[in-house]
JSON list of C-alpha atoms in Angstrom, two decimals:
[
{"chain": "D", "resi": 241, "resn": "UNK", "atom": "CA", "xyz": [95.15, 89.50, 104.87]},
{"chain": "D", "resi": 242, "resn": "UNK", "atom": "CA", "xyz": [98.03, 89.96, 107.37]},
{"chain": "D", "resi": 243, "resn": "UNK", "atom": "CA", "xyz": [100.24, 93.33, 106.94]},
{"chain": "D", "resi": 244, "resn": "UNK", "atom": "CA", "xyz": [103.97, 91.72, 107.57]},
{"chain": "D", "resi": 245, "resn": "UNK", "atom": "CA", "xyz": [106.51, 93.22, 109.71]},
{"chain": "D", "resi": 246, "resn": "UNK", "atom": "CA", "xyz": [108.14, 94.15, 106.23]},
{"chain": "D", "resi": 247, "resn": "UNK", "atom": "CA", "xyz": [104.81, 96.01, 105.29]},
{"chain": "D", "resi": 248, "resn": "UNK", "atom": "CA", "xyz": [104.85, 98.29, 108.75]},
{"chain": "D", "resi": 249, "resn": "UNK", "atom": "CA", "xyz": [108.21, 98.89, 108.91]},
{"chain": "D", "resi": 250, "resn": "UNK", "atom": "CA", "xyz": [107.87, 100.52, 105.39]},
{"chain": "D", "resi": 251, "resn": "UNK", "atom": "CA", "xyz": [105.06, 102.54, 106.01]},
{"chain": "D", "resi": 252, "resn": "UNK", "atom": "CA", "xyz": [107.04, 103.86, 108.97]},
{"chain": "D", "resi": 253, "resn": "UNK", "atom": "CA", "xyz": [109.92, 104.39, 106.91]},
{"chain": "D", "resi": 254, "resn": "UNK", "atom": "CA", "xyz": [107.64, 106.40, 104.56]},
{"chain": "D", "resi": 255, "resn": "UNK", "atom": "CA", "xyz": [106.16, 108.22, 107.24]},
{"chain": "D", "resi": 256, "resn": "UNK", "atom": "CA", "xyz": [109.38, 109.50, 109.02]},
{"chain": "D", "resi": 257, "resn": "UNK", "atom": "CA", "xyz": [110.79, 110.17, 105.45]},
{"chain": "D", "resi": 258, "resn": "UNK", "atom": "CA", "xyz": [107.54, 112.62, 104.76]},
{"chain": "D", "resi": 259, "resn": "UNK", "atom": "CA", "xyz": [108.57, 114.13, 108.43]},
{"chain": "D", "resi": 260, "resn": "UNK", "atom": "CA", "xyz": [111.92, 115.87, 107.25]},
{"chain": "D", "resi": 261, "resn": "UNK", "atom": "CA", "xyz": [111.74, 118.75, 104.31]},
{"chain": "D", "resi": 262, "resn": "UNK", "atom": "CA", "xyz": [111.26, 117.59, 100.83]},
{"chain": "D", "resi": 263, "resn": "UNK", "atom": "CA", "xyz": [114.72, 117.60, 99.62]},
{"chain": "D", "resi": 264, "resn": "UNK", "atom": "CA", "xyz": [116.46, 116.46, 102.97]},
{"chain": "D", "resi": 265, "resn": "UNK", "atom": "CA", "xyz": [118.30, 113.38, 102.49]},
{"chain": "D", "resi": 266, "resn": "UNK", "atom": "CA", "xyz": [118.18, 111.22, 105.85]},
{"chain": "D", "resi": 267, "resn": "UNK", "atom": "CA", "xyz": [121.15, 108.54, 106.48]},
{"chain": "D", "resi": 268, "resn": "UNK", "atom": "CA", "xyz": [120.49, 105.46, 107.11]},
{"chain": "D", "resi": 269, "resn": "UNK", "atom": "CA", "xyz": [121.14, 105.54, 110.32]},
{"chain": "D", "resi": 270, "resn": "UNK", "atom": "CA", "xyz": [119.17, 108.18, 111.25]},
{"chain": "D", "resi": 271, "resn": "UNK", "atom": "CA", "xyz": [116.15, 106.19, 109.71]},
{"chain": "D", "resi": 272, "resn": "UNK", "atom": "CA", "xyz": [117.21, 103.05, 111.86]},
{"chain": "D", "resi": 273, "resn": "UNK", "atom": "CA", "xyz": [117.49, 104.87, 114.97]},
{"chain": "D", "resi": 274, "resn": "UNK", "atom": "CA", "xyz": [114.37, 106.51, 114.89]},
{"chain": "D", "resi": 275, "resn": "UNK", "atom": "CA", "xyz": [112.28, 104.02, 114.10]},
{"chain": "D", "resi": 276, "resn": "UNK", "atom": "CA", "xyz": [114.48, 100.97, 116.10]},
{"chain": "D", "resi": 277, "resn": "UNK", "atom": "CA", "xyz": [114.58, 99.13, 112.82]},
{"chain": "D", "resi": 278, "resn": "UNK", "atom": "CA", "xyz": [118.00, 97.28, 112.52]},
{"chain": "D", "resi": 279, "resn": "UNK", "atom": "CA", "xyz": [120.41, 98.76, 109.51]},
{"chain": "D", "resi": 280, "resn": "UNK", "atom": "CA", "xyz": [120.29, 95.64, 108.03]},
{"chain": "D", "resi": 281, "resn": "UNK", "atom": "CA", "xyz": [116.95, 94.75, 107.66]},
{"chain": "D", "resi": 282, "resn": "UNK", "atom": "CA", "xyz": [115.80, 98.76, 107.03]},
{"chain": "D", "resi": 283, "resn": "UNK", "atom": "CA", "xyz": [118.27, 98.10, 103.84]},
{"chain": "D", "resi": 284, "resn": "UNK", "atom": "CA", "xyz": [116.08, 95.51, 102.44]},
{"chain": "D", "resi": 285, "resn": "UNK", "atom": "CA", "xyz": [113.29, 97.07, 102.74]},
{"chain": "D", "resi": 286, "resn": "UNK", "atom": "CA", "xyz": [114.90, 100.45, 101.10]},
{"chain": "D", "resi": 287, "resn": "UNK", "atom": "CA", "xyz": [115.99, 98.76, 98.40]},
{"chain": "D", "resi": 288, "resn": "UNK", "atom": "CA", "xyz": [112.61, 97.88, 97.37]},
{"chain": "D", "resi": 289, "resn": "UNK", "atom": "CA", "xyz": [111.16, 101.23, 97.81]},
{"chain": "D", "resi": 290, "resn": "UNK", "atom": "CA", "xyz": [114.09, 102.67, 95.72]},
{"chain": "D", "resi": 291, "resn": "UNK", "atom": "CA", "xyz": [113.94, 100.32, 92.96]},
{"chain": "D", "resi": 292, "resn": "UNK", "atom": "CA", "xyz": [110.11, 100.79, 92.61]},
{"chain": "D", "resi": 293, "resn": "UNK", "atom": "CA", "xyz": [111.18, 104.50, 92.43]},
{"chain": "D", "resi": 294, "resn": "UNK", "atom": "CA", "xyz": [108.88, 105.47, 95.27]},
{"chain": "D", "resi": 295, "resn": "UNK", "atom": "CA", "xyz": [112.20, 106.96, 97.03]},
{"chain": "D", "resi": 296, "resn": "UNK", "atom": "CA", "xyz": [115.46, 108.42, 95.79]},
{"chain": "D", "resi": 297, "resn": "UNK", "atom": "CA", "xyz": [118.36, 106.72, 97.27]},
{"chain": "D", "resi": 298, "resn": "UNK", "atom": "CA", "xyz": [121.92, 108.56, 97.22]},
{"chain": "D", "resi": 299, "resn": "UNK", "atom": "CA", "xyz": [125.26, 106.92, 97.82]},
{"chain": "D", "resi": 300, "resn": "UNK", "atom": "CA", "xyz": [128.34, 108.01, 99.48]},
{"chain": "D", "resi": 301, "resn": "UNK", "atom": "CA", "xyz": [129.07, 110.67, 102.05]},
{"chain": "D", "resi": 302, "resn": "UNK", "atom": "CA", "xyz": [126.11, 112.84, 102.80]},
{"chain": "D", "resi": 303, "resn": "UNK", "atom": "CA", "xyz": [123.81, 109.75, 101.41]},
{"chain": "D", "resi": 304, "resn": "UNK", "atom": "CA", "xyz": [120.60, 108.45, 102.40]},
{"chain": "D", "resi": 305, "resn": "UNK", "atom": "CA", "xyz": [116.88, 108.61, 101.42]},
{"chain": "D", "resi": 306, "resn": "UNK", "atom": "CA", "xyz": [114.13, 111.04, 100.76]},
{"chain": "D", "resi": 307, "resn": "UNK", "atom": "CA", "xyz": [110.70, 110.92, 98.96]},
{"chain": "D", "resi": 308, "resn": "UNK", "atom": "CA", "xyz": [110.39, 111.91, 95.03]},
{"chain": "D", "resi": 309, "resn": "UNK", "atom": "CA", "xyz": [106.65, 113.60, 95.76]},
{"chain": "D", "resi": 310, "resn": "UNK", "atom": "CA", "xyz": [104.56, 115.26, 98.06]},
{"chain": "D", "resi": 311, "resn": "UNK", "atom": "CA", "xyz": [103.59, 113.05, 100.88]},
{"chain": "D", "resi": 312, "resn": "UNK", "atom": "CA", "xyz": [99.59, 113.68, 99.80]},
{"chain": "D", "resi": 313, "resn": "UNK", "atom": "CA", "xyz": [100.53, 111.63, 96.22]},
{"chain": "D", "resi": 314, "resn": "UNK", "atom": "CA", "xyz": [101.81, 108.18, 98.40]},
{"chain": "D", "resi": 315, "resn": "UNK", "atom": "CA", "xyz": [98.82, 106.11, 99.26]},
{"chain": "D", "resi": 316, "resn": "UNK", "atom": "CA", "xyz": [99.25, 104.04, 101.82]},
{"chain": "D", "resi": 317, "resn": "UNK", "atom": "CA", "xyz": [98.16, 101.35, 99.09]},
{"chain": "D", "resi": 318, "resn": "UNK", "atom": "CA", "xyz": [100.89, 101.48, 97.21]},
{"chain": "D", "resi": 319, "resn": "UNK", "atom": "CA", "xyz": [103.17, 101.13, 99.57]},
{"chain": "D", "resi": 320, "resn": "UNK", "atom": "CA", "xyz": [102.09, 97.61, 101.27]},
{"chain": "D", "resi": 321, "resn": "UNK", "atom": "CA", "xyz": [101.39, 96.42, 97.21]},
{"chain": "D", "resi": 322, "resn": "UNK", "atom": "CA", "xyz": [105.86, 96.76, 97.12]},
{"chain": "D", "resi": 323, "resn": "UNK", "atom": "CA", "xyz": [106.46, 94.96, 100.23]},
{"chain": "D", "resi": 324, "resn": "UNK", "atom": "CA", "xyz": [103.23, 92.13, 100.46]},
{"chain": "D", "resi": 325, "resn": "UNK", "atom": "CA", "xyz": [102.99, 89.64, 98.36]},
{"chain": "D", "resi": 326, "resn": "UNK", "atom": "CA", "xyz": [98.95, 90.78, 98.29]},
{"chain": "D", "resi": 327, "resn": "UNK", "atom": "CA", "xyz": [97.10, 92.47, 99.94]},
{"chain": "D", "resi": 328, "resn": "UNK", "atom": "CA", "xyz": [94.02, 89.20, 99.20]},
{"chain": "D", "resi": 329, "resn": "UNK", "atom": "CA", "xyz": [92.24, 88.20, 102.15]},
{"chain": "D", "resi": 330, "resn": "UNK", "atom": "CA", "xyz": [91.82, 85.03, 100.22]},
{"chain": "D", "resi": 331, "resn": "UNK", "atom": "CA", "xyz": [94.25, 82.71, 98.45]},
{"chain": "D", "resi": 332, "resn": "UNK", "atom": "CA", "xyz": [91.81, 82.51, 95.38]},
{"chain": "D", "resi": 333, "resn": "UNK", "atom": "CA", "xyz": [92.12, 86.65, 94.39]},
{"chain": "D", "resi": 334, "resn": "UNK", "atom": "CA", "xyz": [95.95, 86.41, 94.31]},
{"chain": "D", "resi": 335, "resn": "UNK", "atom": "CA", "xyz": [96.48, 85.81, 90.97]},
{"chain": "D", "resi": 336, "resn": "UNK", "atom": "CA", "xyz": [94.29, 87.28, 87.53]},
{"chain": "D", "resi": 337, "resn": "UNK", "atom": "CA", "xyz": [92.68, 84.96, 86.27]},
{"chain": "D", "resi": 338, "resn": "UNK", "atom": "CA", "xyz": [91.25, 83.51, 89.78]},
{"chain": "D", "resi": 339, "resn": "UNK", "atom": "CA", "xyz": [93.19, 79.90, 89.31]},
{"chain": "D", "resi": 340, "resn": "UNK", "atom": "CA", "xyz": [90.69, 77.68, 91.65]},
{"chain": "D", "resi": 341, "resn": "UNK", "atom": "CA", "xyz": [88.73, 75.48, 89.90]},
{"chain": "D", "resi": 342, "resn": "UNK", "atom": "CA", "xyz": [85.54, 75.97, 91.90]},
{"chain": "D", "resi": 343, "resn": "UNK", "atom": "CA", "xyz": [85.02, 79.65, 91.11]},
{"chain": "D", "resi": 344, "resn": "UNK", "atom": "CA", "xyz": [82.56, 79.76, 88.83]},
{"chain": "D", "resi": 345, "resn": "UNK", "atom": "CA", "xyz": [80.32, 77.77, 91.25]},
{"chain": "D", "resi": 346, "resn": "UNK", "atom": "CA", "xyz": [81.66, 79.15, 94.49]},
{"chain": "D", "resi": 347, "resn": "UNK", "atom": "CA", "xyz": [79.23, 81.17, 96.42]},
{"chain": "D", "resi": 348, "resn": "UNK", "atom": "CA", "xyz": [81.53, 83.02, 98.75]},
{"chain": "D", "resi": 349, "resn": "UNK", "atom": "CA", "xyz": [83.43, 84.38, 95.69]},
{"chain": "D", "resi": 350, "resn": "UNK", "atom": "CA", "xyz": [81.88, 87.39, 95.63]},
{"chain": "D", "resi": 351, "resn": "UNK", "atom": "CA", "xyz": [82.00, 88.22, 99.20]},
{"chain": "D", "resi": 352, "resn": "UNK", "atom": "CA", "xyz": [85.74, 88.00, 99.33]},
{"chain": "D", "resi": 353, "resn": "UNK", "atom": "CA", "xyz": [86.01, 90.07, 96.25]},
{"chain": "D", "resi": 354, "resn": "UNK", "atom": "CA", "xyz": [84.47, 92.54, 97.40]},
{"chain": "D", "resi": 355, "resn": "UNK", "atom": "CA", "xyz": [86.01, 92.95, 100.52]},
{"chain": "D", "resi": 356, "resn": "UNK", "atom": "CA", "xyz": [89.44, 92.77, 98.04]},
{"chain": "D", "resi": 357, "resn": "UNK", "atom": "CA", "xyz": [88.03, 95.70, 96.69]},
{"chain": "D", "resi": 358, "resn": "UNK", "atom": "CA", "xyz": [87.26, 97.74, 99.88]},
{"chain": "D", "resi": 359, "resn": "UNK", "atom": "CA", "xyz": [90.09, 96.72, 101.34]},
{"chain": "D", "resi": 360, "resn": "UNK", "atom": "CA", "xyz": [92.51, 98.27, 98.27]},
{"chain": "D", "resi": 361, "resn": "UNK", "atom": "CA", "xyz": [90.07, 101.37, 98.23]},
{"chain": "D", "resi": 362, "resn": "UNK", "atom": "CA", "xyz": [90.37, 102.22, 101.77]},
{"chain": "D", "resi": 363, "resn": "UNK", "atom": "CA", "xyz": [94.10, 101.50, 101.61]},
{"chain": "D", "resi": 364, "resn": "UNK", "atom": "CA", "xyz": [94.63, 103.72, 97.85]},
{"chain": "D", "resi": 365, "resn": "UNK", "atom": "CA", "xyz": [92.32, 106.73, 100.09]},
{"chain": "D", "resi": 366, "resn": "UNK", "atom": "CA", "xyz": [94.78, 107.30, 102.97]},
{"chain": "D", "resi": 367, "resn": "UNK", "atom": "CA", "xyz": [97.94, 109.18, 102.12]},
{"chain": "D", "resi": 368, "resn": "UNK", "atom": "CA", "xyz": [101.16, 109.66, 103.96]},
{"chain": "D", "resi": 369, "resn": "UNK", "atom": "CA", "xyz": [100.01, 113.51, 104.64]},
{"chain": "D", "resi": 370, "resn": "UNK", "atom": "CA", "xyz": [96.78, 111.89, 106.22]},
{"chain": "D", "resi": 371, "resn": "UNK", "atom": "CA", "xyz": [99.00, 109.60, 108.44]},
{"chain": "D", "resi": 372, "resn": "UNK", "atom": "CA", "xyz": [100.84, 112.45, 109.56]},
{"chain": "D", "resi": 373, "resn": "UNK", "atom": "CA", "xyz": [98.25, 113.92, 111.28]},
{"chain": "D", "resi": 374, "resn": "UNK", "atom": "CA", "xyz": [97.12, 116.86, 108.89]},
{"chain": "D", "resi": 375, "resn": "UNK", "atom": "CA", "xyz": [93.32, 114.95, 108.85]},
{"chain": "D", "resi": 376, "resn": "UNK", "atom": "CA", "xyz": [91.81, 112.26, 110.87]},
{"chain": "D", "resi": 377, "resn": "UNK", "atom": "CA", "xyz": [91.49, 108.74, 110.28]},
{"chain": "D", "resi": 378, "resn": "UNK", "atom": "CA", "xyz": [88.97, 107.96, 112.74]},
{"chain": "D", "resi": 379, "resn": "UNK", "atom": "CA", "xyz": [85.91, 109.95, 111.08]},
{"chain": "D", "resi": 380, "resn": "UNK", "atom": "CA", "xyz": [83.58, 107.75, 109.52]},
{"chain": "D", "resi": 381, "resn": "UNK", "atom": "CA", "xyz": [82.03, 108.77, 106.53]}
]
């Protein structure tokens, strides 16, 4: 599994969204600057987030962007599963039903399956609140 460019730059468009107050709408722009995305390509990603209705998106004058929940209900999760492809570490676990031919056989299957599954749980436990510093990431459990 390799997070695309796509995949960060919407986490940190999450994460500076979950910054402002809850019903602040941020331009565009503002988003862009911050973060040194370019309009353009912060656009694209935008769009998905506000067709998958994890953002509100308002046209116009005074338009721009700001989260529909708290920034405790976003996992982290969620967020790369809108702009990744998958979040696999192997081809195989892409698709339901597993498609290669050798899985019933394969002995590494359920290695990489379970990793999947760590992989999506560790993602689905972080929130946007607990990458914005309010608890830490780096105790181990």
């Amino acid at each position: 599994m390799l997070i695309s460019t796509k995949g960060r730059y919407a986490l940190r468009v999450m994460l500076e969204l979950a910054s402002h107050e809850k019903d602040e709408i941020v331009p565009l722009i503002t988003i862009a600057q911050k973060e040194q995305i370019s309009e353009k390509y912060l656009e694209s990603i935008l769009v998905v987030l506000s067709k998958a209705g994890v953002i509100d998106g308002l046209r116009g004058k005074g338009g721009g962007y700001r989260l529909n929940r708290e920034p405790k209900e976003y996992p982290v999760g969620e967020i790369l599963r809108l702009t990744e492809r998958t979040l696999a570490p192997v081809s195989c676990l892409e698709c339901e039903p597993n498609p290669c031919e050798r899985a019933a056989e394969c002995k590494t299957l359920p290695l990489w399956e379970r990793l999947d599954a760590l992989i999506c749980e560790y993602l689905d436990s972080v929130s946007l609140e607990d990458l914005l510093g309010t608890s830490s990431l780096t105790e181990t459990e």
